[in-house]
XYZ file of C-alpha atoms in Angstrom:
600
model
C 5.810 6.817 10.262
C 4.343 7.182 13.794
C 5.925 10.615 14.130
C 3.878 11.819 11.076
C 0.546 10.419 12.395
C -2.295 12.463 13.501
C -2.708 13.947 16.913
C -2.868 11.808 19.814
C -4.598 12.958 22.973
C -1.957 13.873 25.761
C -3.865 11.907 28.360
C -6.686 9.459 27.698
C -8.824 7.718 30.245
C -9.541 3.955 30.364
C -13.214 3.116 30.597
C -13.905 -0.372 31.781
C -17.205 -1.886 32.908
C -17.158 -4.901 35.452
C -20.526 -6.305 34.267
C -22.308 -8.045 31.624
C -19.358 -9.935 30.295
C -16.974 -7.119 29.891
C -13.459 -7.338 31.310
C -13.144 -7.510 35.064
C -9.379 -6.796 35.340
C -7.618 -3.754 33.930
C -4.027 -2.532 34.115
C -3.304 1.289 34.070
C -0.275 3.157 34.103
C 0.935 4.846 37.438
C 0.220 8.590 37.508
C -2.561 8.307 34.810
C -6.281 8.338 35.284
C -9.075 5.740 34.900
C -12.945 5.534 34.884
C -14.570 2.488 36.225
C -18.067 2.125 35.035
C -21.078 0.365 36.593
C -24.261 -0.849 34.697
C -27.069 -0.387 37.070
C -29.801 -2.876 36.589
C -32.112 -0.939 38.959
C -32.296 2.781 39.940
C -28.893 4.597 40.173
C -30.138 6.897 42.766
C -28.823 4.783 45.518
C -25.624 3.394 43.790
C -22.470 3.427 45.752
C -18.885 2.271 45.113
C -16.924 -0.007 47.548
C -13.429 -1.454 47.885
C -13.532 -5.222 48.205
C -10.957 -6.888 50.298
C -10.726 -10.671 49.536
C -10.425 -12.029 52.985
C -11.432 -15.445 52.377
C -13.935 -16.943 53.203
C -15.441 -13.513 53.729
C -15.337 -10.271 51.997
C -14.767 -6.840 53.698
C -16.188 -3.690 51.967
C -15.179 -0.049 52.391
C -17.584 2.605 51.296
C -15.872 5.005 48.894
C -18.349 7.744 49.919
C -16.590 8.227 52.965
C -12.820 7.660 51.487
C -10.204 9.953 52.534
C -8.872 10.565 49.065
C -11.752 12.761 47.555
C -9.459 15.011 45.676
C -8.278 11.998 43.531
C -11.415 9.919 43.574
C -14.701 11.473 42.217
C -18.054 9.996 41.331
C -20.257 11.026 38.590
C -23.552 12.794 39.033
C -25.557 9.400 38.628
C -22.966 7.664 40.851
C -22.378 5.070 37.928
C -18.848 6.096 37.245
C -15.858 6.087 39.459
C -12.805 8.397 38.491
C -9.459 7.891 40.051
C -6.793 10.411 38.996
C -3.049 10.346 39.512
C -3.041 6.578 40.091
C -0.654 5.100 42.721
C 0.252 1.708 43.675
C -2.251 1.788 46.556
C -4.977 2.037 44.279
C -4.457 -1.537 42.989
C -7.616 -2.957 44.452
C -10.930 -4.766 43.801
C -13.812 -2.168 43.259
C -17.609 -2.819 42.901
C -20.746 -0.801 42.737
C -24.076 -1.892 44.503
C -27.528 -0.349 45.565
C -27.293 -1.576 48.970
C -24.569 -2.355 51.445
C -23.016 -5.586 50.252
C -22.406 -8.536 52.403
C -20.684 -11.886 52.096
C -23.655 -13.448 50.166
C -24.119 -10.286 47.947
C -23.107 -10.488 44.322
C -20.875 -7.444 44.430
C -17.518 -9.033 45.192
C -18.176 -11.482 42.166
C -18.889 -8.633 39.797
C -15.916 -6.472 41.105
C -13.267 -4.949 38.946
C -9.658 -5.509 39.869
C -7.552 -2.519 39.197
C -3.702 -3.083 38.622
C -1.507 -0.154 38.638
C 1.782 -0.517 36.522
C 5.071 1.192 36.711
C 6.882 1.705 33.346
C 10.427 0.729 33.287
C 13.317 -0.084 30.920
C 14.146 -3.887 31.287
C 17.493 -5.120 30.118
C 18.149 -8.542 28.662
C 21.335 -10.150 27.507
C 21.809 -10.340 23.691
C 22.128 -13.771 22.025
C 25.634 -13.147 20.856
C 28.522 -10.731 21.762
C 28.965 -8.733 24.902
C 25.852 -6.527 24.477
C 22.336 -6.153 25.862
C 18.761 -5.441 24.484
C 16.433 -2.825 25.975
C 12.612 -3.050 26.399
C 10.061 -0.419 27.469
C 7.593 -2.301 29.489
C 5.041 -2.437 32.286
C 4.714 -4.715 35.343
C 1.340 -5.811 33.899
C 0.032 -5.638 30.435
C -1.651 -2.423 29.801
C -5.600 -2.625 28.862
C -5.291 0.205 26.609
C -2.663 -0.671 23.846
C -0.072 2.054 23.769
C -0.230 4.372 20.549
C 3.507 4.344 20.424
C 6.700 4.126 22.573
C 9.345 6.939 22.878
C 12.619 6.657 23.635
C 15.265 9.219 25.250
C 19.030 9.161 25.535
C 20.571 11.405 28.188
C 16.998 12.998 28.370
C 16.943 14.034 24.899
C 14.352 12.726 22.564
C 15.403 9.981 20.301
C 12.717 8.457 18.348
C 9.307 6.930 18.687
C 8.057 3.693 17.207
C 5.296 1.176 17.719
C 7.501 -1.542 19.122
C 8.624 -1.629 22.799
C 12.123 -2.691 21.878
C 14.919 -0.401 21.584
C 16.222 -0.545 18.129
C 19.991 -1.194 18.641
C 22.029 -3.472 20.526
C 23.609 -1.598 23.568
C 27.308 -1.853 24.800
C 28.372 -0.867 28.254
C 28.621 2.944 28.624
C 28.061 4.465 31.969
C 27.774 8.133 30.492
C 24.768 7.176 28.444
C 21.315 6.968 30.244
C 18.137 5.500 28.607
C 14.641 6.097 29.300
C 11.270 5.544 27.616
C 7.639 6.794 27.623
C 4.232 5.796 26.155
C 2.950 8.335 23.635
C 0.377 10.534 25.407
C 1.974 9.996 28.818
C 5.327 11.728 28.072
C 5.444 13.193 31.660
C 5.474 9.671 32.996
C 8.883 8.519 31.898
C 10.565 5.308 33.039
C 13.553 5.731 35.485
C 16.738 6.223 33.583
C 18.918 3.152 33.114
C 22.625 2.998 32.140
C 24.476 -0.188 31.276
C 27.734 -0.245 33.261
C 29.610 -3.418 31.993
C 28.678 -6.484 29.881
C 30.676 -9.845 29.925
C 29.778 -13.530 28.903
C 28.537 -14.139 32.388
C 27.262 -11.053 33.940
C 25.896 -7.624 33.006
C 25.639 -4.734 35.480
C 22.840 -2.023 35.379
C 22.298 1.124 37.209
C 18.750 2.256 37.758
C 18.193 6.050 38.576
C 15.224 4.990 40.809
C 12.043 2.616 40.672
C 10.772 -0.882 41.543
C 13.861 -2.621 40.228
C 15.745 -1.122 43.145
C 13.629 -3.165 45.586
C 15.602 -6.247 44.807
C 18.446 -4.703 46.732
C 16.193 -3.393 49.532
C 16.907 0.173 48.204
C 14.315 2.881 48.768
C 12.373 3.281 45.497
C 13.558 6.982 45.024
C 17.195 6.040 45.416
C 19.454 4.887 42.595
C 20.882 1.438 42.605
C 23.303 -0.689 40.630
C 22.545 -4.463 40.108
C 24.621 -7.275 38.448
C 22.483 -9.659 36.694
C 23.664 -13.214 35.248
C 23.468 -13.728 31.591
C 22.304 -17.393 32.117
C 20.554 -19.471 34.896
C 20.665 -23.143 35.405
C 18.828 -25.601 37.768
C 21.586 -27.315 39.907
C 20.874 -30.753 41.466
C 22.437 -32.403 44.360
C 21.650 -35.438 46.172
C 19.944 -35.122 49.505
C 19.379 -38.939 50.369
C 18.772 -41.933 48.311
C 15.137 -40.963 47.480
C 15.393 -37.090 47.255
C 17.305 -34.313 45.412
C 17.630 -30.687 46.503
C 17.274 -28.265 43.550
C 18.758 -24.836 43.543
C 19.113 -21.953 41.072
C 22.545 -20.885 40.123
C 24.636 -19.194 37.478
C 28.054 -18.649 36.205
C 28.051 -15.082 37.424
C 29.908 -14.950 40.775
C 29.529 -11.214 40.973
C 25.598 -11.052 41.270
C 24.000 -10.037 44.469
C 20.524 -11.199 43.286
C 20.915 -14.804 44.716
C 18.077 -14.154 47.199
C 15.840 -13.113 44.219
C 16.362 -16.477 42.440
C 13.049 -18.247 42.169
C 12.616 -21.981 41.488
C 9.280 -22.958 39.810
C 7.669 -26.267 39.239
C 5.770 -26.686 36.102
C 2.819 -28.852 36.423
C -0.305 -29.599 34.285
C -2.397 -27.345 36.777
C 0.150 -24.404 36.138
C 3.369 -23.032 37.606
C 4.090 -23.249 41.324
C 6.742 -21.725 43.484
C 9.125 -23.955 44.942
C 11.240 -23.279 48.181
C 14.843 -24.009 47.242
C 15.276 -25.570 50.534
C 12.656 -28.253 50.193
C 13.526 -31.749 48.739
C 12.137 -33.197 45.552
C 11.546 -36.959 45.026
C 13.764 -38.571 42.495
C 10.661 -39.872 40.549
C 8.932 -36.435 40.365
C 6.791 -36.298 37.201
C 7.115 -32.492 37.100
C 9.725 -30.384 35.348
C 11.446 -27.350 36.960
C 13.097 -23.930 35.872
C 14.474 -20.926 37.540
C 13.888 -17.245 37.016
C 15.281 -13.765 38.203
C 12.485 -11.507 39.506
C 9.604 -11.646 36.922
C 9.055 -14.826 35.209
C 10.008 -13.306 31.730
C 13.132 -11.454 32.594
C 15.765 -14.024 32.960
C 14.893 -17.841 32.647
C 16.800 -20.995 32.813
C 16.144 -24.164 30.709
C 13.156 -26.452 31.903
C 14.727 -29.619 33.376
C 13.507 -32.932 34.793
C 14.765 -34.301 37.966
C 15.919 -37.596 36.887
C 16.838 -37.840 33.211
C 13.772 -37.901 30.870
C 11.114 -39.080 33.362
C 8.920 -36.029 32.823
C 7.762 -33.564 29.959
C 9.823 -30.554 29.255
C 9.838 -27.870 26.425
C 12.678 -25.460 25.803
C 13.377 -22.893 23.018
C 16.613 -22.042 21.223
C 15.730 -18.354 21.382
C 13.214 -16.655 23.235
C 13.437 -13.327 21.483
C 13.241 -13.108 17.671
C 13.224 -10.008 15.455
C 12.262 -10.838 11.981
C 12.093 -8.713 8.847
C 8.709 -8.383 6.989
C 8.832 -10.410 3.831
C 11.486 -12.693 5.326
C 11.536 -16.287 7.050
C 12.087 -17.314 10.609
C 12.778 -20.578 12.392
C 11.166 -21.036 15.785
C 12.977 -23.991 17.472
C 11.907 -25.967 20.380
C 13.584 -28.877 22.242
C 11.341 -31.204 23.984
C 11.228 -34.421 25.943
C 8.510 -36.976 27.138
C 8.845 -39.603 30.076
C 10.802 -42.659 28.964
C 12.101 -40.763 25.987
C 8.997 -41.337 24.081
C 8.043 -39.591 20.925
C 4.746 -37.507 20.894
C 2.014 -38.544 18.781
C 1.243 -35.084 17.809
C 3.323 -31.745 17.837
C 1.374 -28.478 17.887
C 2.346 -24.807 17.758
C 0.124 -22.021 19.350
C 0.179 -18.292 18.830
C -0.989 -15.905 21.482
C -1.277 -11.998 20.414
C 1.158 -9.871 22.633
C -0.746 -7.910 25.523
C -4.042 -9.694 24.662
C -6.034 -11.962 26.819
C -7.560 -14.285 24.460
C -7.383 -18.051 23.514
C -4.418 -19.290 21.830
C -4.602 -19.719 18.054
C -3.370 -23.036 16.663
C -1.195 -22.860 13.578
C -2.111 -25.141 10.895
C 0.340 -26.503 8.468
C -2.013 -26.170 5.471
C -1.187 -22.373 5.230
C 1.314 -21.702 2.590
C 3.429 -19.586 5.077
C 3.359 -22.286 7.847
C 5.889 -25.195 7.867
C 7.029 -27.776 10.327
C 10.414 -28.982 10.212
C 10.828 -32.288 12.092
C 13.897 -34.041 10.784
C 15.886 -33.860 14.065
C 15.266 -36.032 17.228
C 13.572 -34.205 20.084
C 13.707 -30.776 18.080
C 10.660 -29.361 16.212
C 11.102 -26.277 14.180
C 8.175 -23.938 13.118
C 8.998 -22.057 9.930
C 7.196 -18.939 9.102
C 7.514 -17.548 5.572
C 6.759 -14.236 4.189
C 6.465 -12.410 7.556
C 3.816 -9.785 8.078
C 2.537 -7.737 10.970
C -0.081 -10.433 11.679
C 2.700 -12.798 12.678
C 3.548 -10.701 15.852
C 3.003 -12.755 19.046
C 4.235 -15.332 21.540
C 4.572 -18.709 20.139
C 4.378 -21.900 22.267
C 4.990 -25.618 21.364
C 2.723 -28.178 22.919
C 2.455 -32.043 22.404
C -0.074 -34.945 22.565
C 1.090 -38.214 24.213
C 0.399 -41.672 22.924
C -2.932 -41.698 24.780
C -4.177 -38.300 23.189
C -3.442 -36.227 26.352
C -2.480 -32.629 25.583
C 0.852 -31.648 27.150
C 1.027 -28.032 27.633
C 2.913 -25.616 29.857
C 2.793 -22.023 31.327
C 6.475 -21.930 30.712
C 6.873 -18.567 28.523
C 7.305 -19.084 24.918
C 9.021 -17.348 22.018
C 8.295 -13.486 21.327
C 8.454 -12.625 17.627
C 8.457 -9.065 16.493
C 8.173 -8.272 12.882
C 9.873 -5.008 11.555
C 10.564 -3.205 8.287
C 13.634 -1.658 7.119
C 13.669 2.246 7.350
C 16.263 4.643 6.071
C 16.596 7.432 8.549
C 18.428 10.627 7.350
C 20.390 12.919 9.510
C 20.289 16.025 9.852
C 17.603 16.233 7.066
C 16.424 15.157 3.598
C 17.913 18.341 2.049
C 21.248 19.523 2.965
C 23.807 22.124 1.964
C 26.872 21.211 -0.003
C 29.890 20.162 2.122
C 27.569 19.253 4.938
C 28.085 15.857 6.772
C 25.128 13.452 6.143
C 24.538 10.048 8.150
C 22.065 7.565 6.773
C 21.082 4.743 9.103
C 19.161 1.454 8.325
C 16.682 1.436 11.128
C 14.283 -1.424 12.449
C 11.845 -1.566 15.201
C 13.686 -4.257 17.118
C 17.322 -5.189 17.179
C 18.577 -7.471 14.427
C 21.560 -9.707 15.088
C 24.736 -8.074 15.488
C 26.321 -9.888 12.468
C 23.495 -8.772 10.146
C 24.915 -7.696 6.664
C 23.411 -4.735 5.268
C 23.677 -3.478 1.581
C 23.175 0.271 0.265
C 21.642 1.285 -2.980
C 21.781 4.687 -4.721
C 19.056 5.166 -7.560
C 18.775 1.325 -7.484
C 22.475 0.787 -8.010
C 24.567 -1.282 -5.449
C 27.104 0.704 -3.469
C 30.284 -0.892 -2.382
C 31.156 -0.026 1.034
C 33.486 -1.060 3.794
C 32.509 -3.232 6.584
C 32.310 -0.622 9.287
C 29.816 1.230 7.001
C 27.383 -1.770 6.730
C 24.477 -0.209 9.111
C 25.379 3.325 8.613
C 26.262 5.103 5.376
C 28.265 8.416 6.188
C 29.019 10.996 3.729
C 31.440 13.483 5.145
C 31.006 16.331 2.423
C 27.867 15.930 0.688
C 27.953 17.276 -3.039
C 25.614 17.269 -6.034
C 26.945 14.119 -7.208
C 25.776 12.310 -3.981
C 22.119 13.432 -4.631
C 19.465 10.769 -5.417
C 17.254 7.913 -3.848
C 18.722 5.925 -1.080
C 17.675 2.565 0.199
C 19.066 -0.227 2.330
C 18.750 -4.012 2.450
C 19.400 -7.076 4.132
C 19.676 -10.160 1.977
C 16.531 -9.912 -0.409
C 14.762 -7.563 1.689
C 14.747 -3.872 0.713
C 13.648 -0.763 2.376
C 11.617 2.038 0.909
C 13.515 4.854 -0.972
C 14.493 8.122 0.746
C 15.408 11.073 -1.479
C 18.376 13.277 -0.438
C 19.006 16.498 -2.137
C 21.461 19.426 -2.241
C 20.149 22.836 -1.351
C 21.586 25.091 -4.053
C 23.769 27.764 -2.735
C 22.553 31.535 -3.513
C 24.763 34.256 -3.906
C 24.357 37.264 -1.454
C 24.769 40.396 -3.237
C 24.006 42.485 -0.328
C 27.383 42.469 1.410
C 29.151 42.998 -2.029
C 26.837 45.952 -2.896
C 27.423 47.431 0.513
C 31.129 47.071 0.009
C 31.050 48.783 -3.349
C 28.870 51.489 -2.337
C 31.324 52.243 0.625
C 34.324 52.298 -1.728
C 32.520 54.593 -4.306
C 31.393 56.936 -1.579
C 35.152 57.278 -0.427
C 36.297 57.797 -3.918
C 33.618 60.473 -4.740
C 34.521 62.201 -1.286
C 38.271 62.126 -2.350
C 37.361 63.411 -5.809
C 35.517 66.199 -4.542
C 38.243 67.119 -2.152
C 40.853 67.072 -4.769
C 38.700 69.014 -7.300
C 38.172 71.757 -4.829
C 41.638 71.966 -4.112
C 42.606 72.107 -7.793
C 40.082 74.831 -8.355
C 41.149 76.960 -5.329
C 44.754 76.763 -6.502
C 43.807 77.700 -10.139
C 41.882 80.758 -8.959
C 44.593 81.979 -7.034
C 47.008 81.847 -9.884
C 44.527 83.564 -11.974
C 44.233 86.484 -9.477
C 48.104 86.912 -9.457
C 47.942 87.196 -13.218
C 45.294 89.730 -13.119
C 47.214 92.131 -10.891
C 50.177 91.919 -13.331
C 48.220 92.990 -16.327
C 47.322 96.468 -17.500
C 44.444 97.960 -15.474
C 42.322 98.353 -18.425
C 41.949 94.806 -19.505
C 41.172 93.505 -15.860
C 37.311 93.275 -16.487
C 37.453 91.557 -19.796
C 39.952 88.968 -18.848
C 37.905 88.076 -15.760
C 34.774 87.526 -17.927
C 36.385 85.038 -20.208
C 37.637 83.205 -17.544
C 34.441 82.710 -15.695
C 32.357 82.270 -18.708
C 34.226 79.213 -20.253
C 33.013 76.626 -18.108
C 29.515 77.528 -18.790
C 30.000 77.280 -22.511
C 31.738 73.814 -22.210
C 30.086 72.290 -19.056
C 30.908 68.572 -18.641
C 29.053 65.950 -16.591
C 29.995 65.849 -12.935
C 31.484 62.460 -12.835
C 33.328 62.882 -15.951
C 34.732 66.312 -14.919
C 35.864 64.832 -11.694
C 37.607 61.795 -12.853
C 39.373 63.497 -15.777
C 40.776 66.149 -13.209
C 41.944 63.434 -10.988
C 43.739 61.193 -13.590
C 43.955 62.183 -17.233
C 44.861 58.483 -17.977
C 41.456 57.325 -16.538
C 39.685 59.294 -19.335
C 40.725 56.739 -21.877
C 39.097 54.162 -19.918
C 36.133 56.228 -19.253
C 34.594 55.850 -22.604
C 34.246 52.166 -21.985
C 32.803 52.379 -18.577
C 30.894 55.542 -18.581
C 27.438 53.972 -18.378
C 28.403 51.597 -15.414
C 29.924 54.512 -13.575
C 27.156 56.847 -14.019
C 24.736 54.018 -12.836
C 26.593 53.324 -9.731
C 26.693 57.180 -9.054
C 23.021 57.553 -9.515
C 22.343 54.712 -7.061
C 24.462 56.541 -4.563
């Protein structure tokens, strides 16, 4: 488990060079620190850092040695490293180092480092089925440094940490519950809190405590805002004239106030291009179009052709898939070519998440990769025996009859592979009678209708439908001890052992109570004994006064000498004098009473 992993530095610093083939663009979290390194080919004594403003066709340079933010920007002694602390969005610029003042012919702009500053946020997506949503901890640009772990909070209290940015459960509407997330090592830089106000088949409403998402409503970033999103988008086509169509983005959610944020895109071989919804599109346009809300990967419509099937398009049945390790998944694409022709070759490619690298082509000759092509205009990639290596983004591409590779920058399908894990609350060792909750956890939300099974000591447990994901034991006993595991179909989790802490009798309160009772008993015994002795002596003196005067001294001596000749143990004497009946019991309890008395 990540929570049991070794220590992770609370703040780590990115160190990126902008020369000799190293990355020239980095993305760092707002509020963190970054090191920009320059590899000097000559003497470092005269090295200076500059901010480069891309004002084509010329470049404008600003010397950082006269920069006003000296408290946050520091140069190393050799001048080769620029450190920027407490990053803000305004730090997102191009930086370069040079021995002399650059000009428009200098190589400094071409060797510059682009710094992007990302804010952390909880994004909300509609679930595939049911009136629920999914949550994801994400940044506005892919972080250069891969996060060690993601930490989730509910109502500002720590919930769990995991390697996956996806929240583990599907979320229903509840305005009283607020969610936030952070990146391990940056716990103080949490995303603004989010609450899900309502979810219907066409809309879902979300309240952001603050942050960049509020800018959609022209709200200051530090203020809260509520936004209603559509659960689906589509491209609407209307006739403008006999040669042109007008394309607009629309949705079935009439409550949304995001209409100004809907963006229409044209998908061409040269890449994605934004299209003004007021512009006209020719009926014979070879491009495909789609709509989005905000960022490209937030909410997307299907990719459509303007006039029937006179263009190439690729759509996916589901764009987010959560698969279990060891299981199989189907990634389905729906495609079209001009004239409803069939492609000569159909290819699937995989790109690792948050990694800028060339896409890897998936070959069918692998045992765990299969292509299912038994339906018209639909192609399915089947992955068997899923593993962590299968995590990534999958895209479908085609080759036309003339061998041209048809590809698109349209977002593909994100696959997350997770294991089943039994979570025990409150602990793995509990006391008898305590309530115990066992949860079958995953690193991403499985389908809402997933059927779970539970096992105790490898034996199947018969449970009601409401207990499928969670196993609740109201009063835990020794009979419930053992090894628990959960399963989905043929996939099983590792076992977790649940034991009962044995109750030990605390003799201290009992001993204190017994001591107090005996103390009272002894005190009462002494009091009664003294009273008895006093009355006995008084009656003896009266008898002596009535006797002959010559026998007085002799009689007194006999009375006084008798106890000395037949002296009894103190405890026995007291108990016999109090109650003669107790003396018959005393013989059987004498050792115990004497022990207690000694202890007192």
